[in-house]
Structures are given as structure tokens and as C-alpha cells.
mmCIF file of C-alpha atoms and ligand atoms in Angstrom:
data_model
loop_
_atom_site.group_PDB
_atom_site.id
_atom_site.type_symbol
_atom_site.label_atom_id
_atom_site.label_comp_id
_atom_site.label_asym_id
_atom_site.label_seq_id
_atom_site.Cartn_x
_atom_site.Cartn_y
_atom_site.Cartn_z
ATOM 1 C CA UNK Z 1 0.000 0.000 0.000
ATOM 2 C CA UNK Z 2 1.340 3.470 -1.110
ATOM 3 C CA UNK Z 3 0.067 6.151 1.240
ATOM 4 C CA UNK Z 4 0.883 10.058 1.200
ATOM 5 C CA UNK Z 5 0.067 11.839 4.474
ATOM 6 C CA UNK Z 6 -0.872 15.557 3.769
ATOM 7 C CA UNK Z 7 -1.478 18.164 6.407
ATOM 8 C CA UNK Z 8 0.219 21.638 7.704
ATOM 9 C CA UNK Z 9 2.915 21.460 9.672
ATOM 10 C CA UNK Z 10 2.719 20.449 12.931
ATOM 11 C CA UNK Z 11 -0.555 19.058 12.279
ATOM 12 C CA UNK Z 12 0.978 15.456 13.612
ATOM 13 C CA UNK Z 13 1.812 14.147 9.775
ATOM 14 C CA UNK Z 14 4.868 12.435 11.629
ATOM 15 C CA UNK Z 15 3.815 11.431 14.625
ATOM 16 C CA UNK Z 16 0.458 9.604 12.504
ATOM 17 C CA UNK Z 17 3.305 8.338 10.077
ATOM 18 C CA UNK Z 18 5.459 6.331 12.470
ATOM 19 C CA UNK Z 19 2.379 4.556 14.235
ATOM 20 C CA UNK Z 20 1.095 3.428 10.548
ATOM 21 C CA UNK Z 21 3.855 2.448 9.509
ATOM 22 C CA UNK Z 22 4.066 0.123 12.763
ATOM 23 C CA UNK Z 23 0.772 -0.848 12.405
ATOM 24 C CA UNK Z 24 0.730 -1.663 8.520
ATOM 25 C CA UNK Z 25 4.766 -2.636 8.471
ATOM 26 C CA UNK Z 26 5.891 -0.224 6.220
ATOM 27 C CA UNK Z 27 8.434 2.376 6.673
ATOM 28 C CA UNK Z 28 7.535 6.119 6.536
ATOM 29 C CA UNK Z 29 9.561 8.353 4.607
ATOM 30 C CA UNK Z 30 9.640 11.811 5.548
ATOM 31 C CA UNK Z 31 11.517 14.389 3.059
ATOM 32 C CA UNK Z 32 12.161 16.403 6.141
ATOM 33 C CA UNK Z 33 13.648 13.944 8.162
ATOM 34 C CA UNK Z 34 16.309 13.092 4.579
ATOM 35 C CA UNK Z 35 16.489 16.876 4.028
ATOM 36 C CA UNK Z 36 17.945 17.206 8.157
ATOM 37 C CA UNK Z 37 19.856 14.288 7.881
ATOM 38 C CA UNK Z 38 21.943 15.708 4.408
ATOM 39 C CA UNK Z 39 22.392 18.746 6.698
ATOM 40 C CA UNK Z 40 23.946 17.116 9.572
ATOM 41 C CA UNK Z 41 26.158 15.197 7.437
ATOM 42 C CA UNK Z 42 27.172 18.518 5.445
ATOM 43 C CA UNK Z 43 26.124 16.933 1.897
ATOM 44 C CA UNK Z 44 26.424 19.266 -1.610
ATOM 45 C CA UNK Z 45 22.428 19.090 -1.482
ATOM 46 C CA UNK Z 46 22.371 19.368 2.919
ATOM 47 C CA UNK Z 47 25.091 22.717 2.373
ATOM 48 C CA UNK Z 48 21.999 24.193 0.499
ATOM 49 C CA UNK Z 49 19.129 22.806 2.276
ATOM 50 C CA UNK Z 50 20.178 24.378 5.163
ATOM 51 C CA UNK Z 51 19.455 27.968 3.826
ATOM 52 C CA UNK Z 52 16.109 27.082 2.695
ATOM 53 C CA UNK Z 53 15.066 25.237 5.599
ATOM 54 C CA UNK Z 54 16.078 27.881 8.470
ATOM 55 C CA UNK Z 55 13.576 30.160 6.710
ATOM 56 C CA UNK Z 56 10.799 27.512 6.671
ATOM 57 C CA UNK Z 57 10.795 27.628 2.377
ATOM 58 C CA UNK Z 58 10.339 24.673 0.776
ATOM 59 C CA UNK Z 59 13.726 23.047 -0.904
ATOM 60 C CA UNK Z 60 13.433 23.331 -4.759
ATOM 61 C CA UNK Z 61 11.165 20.520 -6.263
ATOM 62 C CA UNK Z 62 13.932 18.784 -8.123
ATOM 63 C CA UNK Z 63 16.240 18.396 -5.553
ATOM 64 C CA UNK Z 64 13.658 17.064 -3.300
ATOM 65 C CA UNK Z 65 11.639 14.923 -5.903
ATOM 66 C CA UNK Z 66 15.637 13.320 -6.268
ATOM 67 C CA UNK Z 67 15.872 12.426 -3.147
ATOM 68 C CA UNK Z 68 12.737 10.970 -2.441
ATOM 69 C CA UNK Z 69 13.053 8.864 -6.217
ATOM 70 C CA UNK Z 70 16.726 7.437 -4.637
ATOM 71 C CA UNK Z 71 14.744 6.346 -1.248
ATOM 72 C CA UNK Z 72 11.916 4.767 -2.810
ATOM 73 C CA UNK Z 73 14.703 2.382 -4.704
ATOM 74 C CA UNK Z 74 15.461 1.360 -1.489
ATOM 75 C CA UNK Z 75 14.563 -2.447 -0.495
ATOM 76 C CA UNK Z 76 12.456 -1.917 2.336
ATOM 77 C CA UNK Z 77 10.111 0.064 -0.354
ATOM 78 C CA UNK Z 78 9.083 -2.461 -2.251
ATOM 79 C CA UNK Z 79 5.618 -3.697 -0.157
ATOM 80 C CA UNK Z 80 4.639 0.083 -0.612
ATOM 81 C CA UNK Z 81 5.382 2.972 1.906
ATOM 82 C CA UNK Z 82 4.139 6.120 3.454
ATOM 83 C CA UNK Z 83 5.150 9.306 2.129
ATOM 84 C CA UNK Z 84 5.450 12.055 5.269
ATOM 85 C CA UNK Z 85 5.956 15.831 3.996
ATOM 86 C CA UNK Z 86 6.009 14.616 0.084
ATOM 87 C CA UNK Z 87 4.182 15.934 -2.279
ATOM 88 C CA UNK Z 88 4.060 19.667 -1.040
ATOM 89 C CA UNK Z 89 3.579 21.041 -4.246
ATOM 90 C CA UNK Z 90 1.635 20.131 -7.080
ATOM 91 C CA UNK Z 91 5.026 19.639 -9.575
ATOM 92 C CA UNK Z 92 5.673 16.943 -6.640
ATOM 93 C CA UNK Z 93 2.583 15.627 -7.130
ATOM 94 C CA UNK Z 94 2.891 15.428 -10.760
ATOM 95 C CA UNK Z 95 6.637 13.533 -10.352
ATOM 96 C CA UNK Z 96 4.724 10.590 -8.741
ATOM 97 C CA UNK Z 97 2.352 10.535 -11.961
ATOM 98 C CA UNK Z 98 5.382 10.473 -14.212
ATOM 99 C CA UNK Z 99 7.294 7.807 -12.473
ATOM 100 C CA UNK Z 100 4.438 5.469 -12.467
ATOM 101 C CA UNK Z 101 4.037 5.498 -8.687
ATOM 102 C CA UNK Z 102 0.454 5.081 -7.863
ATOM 103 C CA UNK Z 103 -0.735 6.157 -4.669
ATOM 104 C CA UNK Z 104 -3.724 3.920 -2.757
ATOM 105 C CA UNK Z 105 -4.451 6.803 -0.382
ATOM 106 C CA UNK Z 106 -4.367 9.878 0.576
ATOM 107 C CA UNK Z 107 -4.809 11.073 4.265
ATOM 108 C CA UNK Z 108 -5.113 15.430 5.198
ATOM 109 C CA UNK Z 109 -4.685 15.385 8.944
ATOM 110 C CA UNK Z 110 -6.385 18.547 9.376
ATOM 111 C CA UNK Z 111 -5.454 21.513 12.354
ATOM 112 C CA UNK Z 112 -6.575 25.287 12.820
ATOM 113 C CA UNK Z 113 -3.992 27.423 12.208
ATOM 114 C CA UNK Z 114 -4.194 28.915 16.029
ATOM 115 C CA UNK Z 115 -3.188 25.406 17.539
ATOM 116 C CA UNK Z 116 -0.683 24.311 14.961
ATOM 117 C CA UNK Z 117 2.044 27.445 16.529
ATOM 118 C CA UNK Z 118 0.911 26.087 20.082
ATOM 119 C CA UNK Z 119 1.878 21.984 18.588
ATOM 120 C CA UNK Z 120 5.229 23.025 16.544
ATOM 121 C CA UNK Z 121 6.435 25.511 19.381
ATOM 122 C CA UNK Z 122 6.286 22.912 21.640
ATOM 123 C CA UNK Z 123 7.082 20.117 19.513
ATOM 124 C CA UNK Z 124 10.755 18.179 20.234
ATOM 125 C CA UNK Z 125 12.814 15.894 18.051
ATOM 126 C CA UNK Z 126 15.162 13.238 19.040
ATOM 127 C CA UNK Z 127 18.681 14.446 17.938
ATOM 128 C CA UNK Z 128 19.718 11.153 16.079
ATOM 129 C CA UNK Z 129 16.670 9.188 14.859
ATOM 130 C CA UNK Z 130 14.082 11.727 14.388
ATOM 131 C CA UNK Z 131 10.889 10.596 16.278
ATOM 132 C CA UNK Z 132 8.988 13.572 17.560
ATOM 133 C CA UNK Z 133 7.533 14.405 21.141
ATOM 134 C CA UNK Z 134 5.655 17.239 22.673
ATOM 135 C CA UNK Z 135 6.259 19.317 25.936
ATOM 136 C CA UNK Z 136 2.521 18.907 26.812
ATOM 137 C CA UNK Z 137 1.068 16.230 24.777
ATOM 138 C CA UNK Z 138 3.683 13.238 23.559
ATOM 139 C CA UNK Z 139 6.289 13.384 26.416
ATOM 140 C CA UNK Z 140 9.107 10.910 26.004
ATOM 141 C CA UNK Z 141 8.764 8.481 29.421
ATOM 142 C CA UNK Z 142 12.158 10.297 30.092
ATOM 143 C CA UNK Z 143 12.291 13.415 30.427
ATOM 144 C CA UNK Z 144 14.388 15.156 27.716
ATOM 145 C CA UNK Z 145 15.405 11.643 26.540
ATOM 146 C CA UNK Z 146 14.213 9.701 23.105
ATOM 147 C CA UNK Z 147 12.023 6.466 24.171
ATOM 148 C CA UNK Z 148 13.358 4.816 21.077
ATOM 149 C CA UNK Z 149 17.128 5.154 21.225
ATOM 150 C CA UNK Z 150 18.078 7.058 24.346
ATOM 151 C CA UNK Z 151 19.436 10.710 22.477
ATOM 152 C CA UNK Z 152 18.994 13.890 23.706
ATOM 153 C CA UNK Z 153 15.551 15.433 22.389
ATOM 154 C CA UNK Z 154 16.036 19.264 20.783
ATOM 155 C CA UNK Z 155 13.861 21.779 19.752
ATOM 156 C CA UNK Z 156 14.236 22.093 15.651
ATOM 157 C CA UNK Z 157 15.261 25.717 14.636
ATOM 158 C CA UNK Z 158 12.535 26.187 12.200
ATOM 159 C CA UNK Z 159 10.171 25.480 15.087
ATOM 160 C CA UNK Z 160 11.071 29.249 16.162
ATOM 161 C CA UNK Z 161 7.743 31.052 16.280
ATOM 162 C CA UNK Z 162 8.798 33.390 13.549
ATOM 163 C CA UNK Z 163 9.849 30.667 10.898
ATOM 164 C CA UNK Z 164 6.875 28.758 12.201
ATOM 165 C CA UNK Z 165 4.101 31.628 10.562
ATOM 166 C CA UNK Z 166 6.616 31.532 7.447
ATOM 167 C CA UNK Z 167 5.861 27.632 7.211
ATOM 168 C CA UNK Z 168 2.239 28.273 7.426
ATOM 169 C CA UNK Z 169 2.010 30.716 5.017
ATOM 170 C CA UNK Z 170 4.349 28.475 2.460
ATOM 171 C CA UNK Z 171 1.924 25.837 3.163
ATOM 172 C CA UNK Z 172 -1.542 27.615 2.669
ATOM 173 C CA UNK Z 173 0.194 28.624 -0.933
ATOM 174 C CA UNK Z 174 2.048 25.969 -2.001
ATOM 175 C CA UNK Z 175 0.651 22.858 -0.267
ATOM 176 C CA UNK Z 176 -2.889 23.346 0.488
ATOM 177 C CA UNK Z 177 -3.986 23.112 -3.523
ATOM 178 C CA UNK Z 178 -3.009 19.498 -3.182
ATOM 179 C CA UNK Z 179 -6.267 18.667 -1.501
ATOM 180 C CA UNK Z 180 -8.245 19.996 -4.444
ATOM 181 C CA UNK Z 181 -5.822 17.702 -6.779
ATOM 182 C CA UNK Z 182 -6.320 14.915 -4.845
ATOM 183 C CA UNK Z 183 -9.991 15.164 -4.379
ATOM 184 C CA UNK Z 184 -10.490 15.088 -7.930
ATOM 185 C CA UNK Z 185 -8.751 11.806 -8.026
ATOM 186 C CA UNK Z 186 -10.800 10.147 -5.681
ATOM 187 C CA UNK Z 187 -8.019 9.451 -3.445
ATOM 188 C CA UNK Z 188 -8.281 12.142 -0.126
ATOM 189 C CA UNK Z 189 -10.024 11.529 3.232
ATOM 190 C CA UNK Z 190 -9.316 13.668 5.961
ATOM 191 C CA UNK Z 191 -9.272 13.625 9.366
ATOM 192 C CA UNK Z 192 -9.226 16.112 12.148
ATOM 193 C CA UNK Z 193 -6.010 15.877 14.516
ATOM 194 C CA UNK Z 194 -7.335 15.044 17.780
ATOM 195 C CA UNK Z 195 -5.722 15.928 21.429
ATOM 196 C CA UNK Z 196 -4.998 12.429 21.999
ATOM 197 C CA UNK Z 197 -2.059 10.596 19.395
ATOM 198 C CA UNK Z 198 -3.902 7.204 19.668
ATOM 199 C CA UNK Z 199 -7.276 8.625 18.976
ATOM 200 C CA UNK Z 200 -6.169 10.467 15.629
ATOM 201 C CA UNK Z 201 -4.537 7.008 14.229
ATOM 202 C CA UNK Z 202 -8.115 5.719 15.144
ATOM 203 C CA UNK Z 203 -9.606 8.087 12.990
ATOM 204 C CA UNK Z 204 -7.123 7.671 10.656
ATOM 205 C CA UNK Z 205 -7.542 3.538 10.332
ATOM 206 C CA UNK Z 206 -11.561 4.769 9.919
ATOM 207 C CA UNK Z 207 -11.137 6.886 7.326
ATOM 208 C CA UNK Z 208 -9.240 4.440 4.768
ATOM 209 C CA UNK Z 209 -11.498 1.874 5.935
ATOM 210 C CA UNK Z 210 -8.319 -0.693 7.235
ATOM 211 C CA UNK Z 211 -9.545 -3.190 10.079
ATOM 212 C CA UNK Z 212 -6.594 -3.808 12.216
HETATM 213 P P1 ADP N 1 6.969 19.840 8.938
HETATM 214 O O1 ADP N 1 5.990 18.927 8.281
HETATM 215 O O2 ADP N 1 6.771 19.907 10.380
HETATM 216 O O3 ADP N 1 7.108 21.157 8.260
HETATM 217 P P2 ADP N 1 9.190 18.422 7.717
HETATM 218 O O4 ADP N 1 10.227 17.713 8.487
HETATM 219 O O5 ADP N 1 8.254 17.636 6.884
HETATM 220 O O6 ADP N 1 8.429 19.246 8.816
HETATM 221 O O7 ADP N 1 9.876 19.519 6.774
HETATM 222 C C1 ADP N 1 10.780 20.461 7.241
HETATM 223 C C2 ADP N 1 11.306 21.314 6.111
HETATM 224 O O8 ADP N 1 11.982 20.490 5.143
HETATM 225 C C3 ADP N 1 10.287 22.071 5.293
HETATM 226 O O9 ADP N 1 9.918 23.284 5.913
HETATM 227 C C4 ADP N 1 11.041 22.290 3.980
HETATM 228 O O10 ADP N 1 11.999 23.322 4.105
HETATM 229 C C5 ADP N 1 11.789 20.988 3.817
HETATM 230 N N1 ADP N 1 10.991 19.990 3.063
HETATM 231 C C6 ADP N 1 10.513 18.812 3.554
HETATM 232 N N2 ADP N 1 9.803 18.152 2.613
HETATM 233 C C7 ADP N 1 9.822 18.933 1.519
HETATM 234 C C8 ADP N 1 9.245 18.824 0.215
HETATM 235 N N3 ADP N 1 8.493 17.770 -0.138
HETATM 236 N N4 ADP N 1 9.477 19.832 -0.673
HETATM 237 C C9 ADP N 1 10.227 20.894 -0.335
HETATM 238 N N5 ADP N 1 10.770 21.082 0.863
HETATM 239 C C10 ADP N 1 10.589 20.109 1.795
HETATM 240 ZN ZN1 ZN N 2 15.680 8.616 19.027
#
């Protein structure tokens, strides 16, 4: 199954992402998550990213349709995937078209604006494999510590409140048409992004209508 999550930043695309991808055994792929990692190991394509990511823009569509094309080669791709963060513009959209990927599903975890700067300002990330927590909502059973692999947690730079209304904005232009693209095809369902994580992967099962 080939499954895109869509949604606004901060609206819990990642958190949603890593508990389907335990439930349905496929990985989650999240652009972001490649884009920080090229970063951190000071990459041609991380040197650049690092600009464009600081200021909450999006990277340039073929640099990140490339790296997403080289991950989905991968071996652990080949029962199907979820995409986390990809497409975020309709050219994106359009790659997947053009290199025959078909998508089964696609799921807009949906968030008001007003909460979204309350999720992403208190949002932390694990410092070496990426899993998310929240001050007030996801805490890690140690404090400051990942539950998966032990690392320090960190606030991400471009979840600054300033770069956070940046994001936003990028997303209402840039992302947000993708709903209209993908309702034409038949493919969205959305869901609202509930308090509780559990409860919005409920809703999220529901709404593609998989019995676990
Ligand atoms: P969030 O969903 O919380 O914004 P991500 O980790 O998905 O976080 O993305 C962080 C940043 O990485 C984006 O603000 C953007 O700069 C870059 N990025 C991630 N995915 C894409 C993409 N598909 N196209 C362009 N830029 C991307
Ligand atoms: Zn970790």
C-alpha cells in the first residue's frame, strides 16, 4: 500500500506516520527527516538545504523529488510505503504521476492554524533518529530523553515562532492546492487531529477503511 500523508505542519503528519507504519509494516519516509539528515552530514544538497530550511521555504522541487526517487529504490520500499511531507507542491505531485508510482491513499490530517504554533512551538525531536515528542502532549517516558534510542531530544530551529508563521504561510500557498488535486482523483479523506495521538490514528484507520 502506497500512502501520502498531507497536512500543515505540525498538524501530527509524523507522529500519525510512524504509528502506521508500525501498524501496517511499512516504513515512513519523511523528506524532512532526509532533508535534516543531508544537513547534519554537510552533503552538496544538505550545504543548500540548510538555507532554505532555516527560513521555513520549501527546498526546490527537483532536488527534493531526487531524493525521495533514490529512497523509494530502497529495499524496504518495495511492499509500498508512506510518504510524510512529500508531495508539497503540485510539480511533486505530478513527479509521482510520471514515475508510475500510484498512490492507494491519501490522508489530510487537518489543524486550525491557532493550535498548529501552540503543537510546533512545543514540539521536540530526538537528535539522532528523528521521532517527535511534545512538551505537553507526547512526552518521552524520560524526560528530555528519546524512548526509542536514548538521544537527547532538541527543539528544531525552524520550530522558532517566527519561521513557524513563514511555514504556514508556504503551506496555505504551495501545499494546500493538493487537496483539491487529490480530491479530484478520488483518493483524499481527511481527518481532524485530535488531542490524543492514539485517537487520531483511530480516525485515521476509519477513514481508509483498514480493520486492524
Ligand atoms: P513539517 O511537516 O513539520 O514542516 P518536515 O520535516 O516535513 O516538517 O519539513 C521540514 C522542512 O523540510 C520544510 O519546511 C522544507 O523546508 C523541507 N521539506 C521537507 N519536505 C519537503 C518537500 N516535499 N518539498 C520541499 N521542501 C521540503
Ligand atoms: Zn531517538
Amino acid at each position: 500500500m502506497k500512502i501520502i500523508l498531507l497536512g500543515a505542519p505540525g498538524a501530527g503528519k509524523g507522529t500519525q506516520a510512524e504509528k502506521m507504519s508500525e501498524k501496517l509494516n511499512i516504513p515512513a519516509i519523511s523528506t524532512g527527516f532526509i532533508i535534516r539528515q543531508a544537513i547534519a552530514d554537510k552533503t552538496e544538497i544538505g550545504i543548500m538545504a540548510k538555507e532554505y530550511i532555516d527560513k521555513g521555504l520549501l527546498l526546490p522541487d527537483e532536488v527534493v523529488i531526487k531524493l525521495l526517487l533514490e529512497r523509494l529504490e530502497k529495499d524496504d520500499c518495495k511492499n509500498g510505503y508512506i510518504l510524510d511531507g512529500f508531495p508539497r507542491t503540485i510539480a511533486q505531485a505530478e513527479a509521482l504521476v510520471t514515475n508510475n508510482i500510484f498512490i492507494d491513499k491519501v490522508v489530510d490530517i487537518e489543524l486550525a492554524d491557532e493550535r498548529i504554533v501552540e503543537r510546533l512551538s512545543g514540539r521536540r525531536e530526538c537528535s539522532e533518529c528523528g521521532k517527535t515528542y511534545h512538551v505537553a502532549y507526547h512526552k518521552p517516558s524520560v524526560d528530555g530523553k528519546c524512548d526509542a534510542c536514548g538521544a537527547p531530544l532538541k527543539r528544531r530551529k525552524d520550530d522558532e515562532p517566527e519561521t513557524i508563521k513563514n511555514r504556514l504561510a508556504v503551506y496555505h500557498k504551495q501545499t494546500e492546492p493538493l487537496k483539491e488535486y487529490y480530491i479530484k482523483k478520488g483518493l483524499l479523506v481527511a481527518v481532524d487531529s485530535q488531542e490524543e495521538v492514539a485517537k487520531t490514528t483511530d480516525k485515521v484507520f476509519e477513514a481508509m477503511g483498514v480493520k486492524l
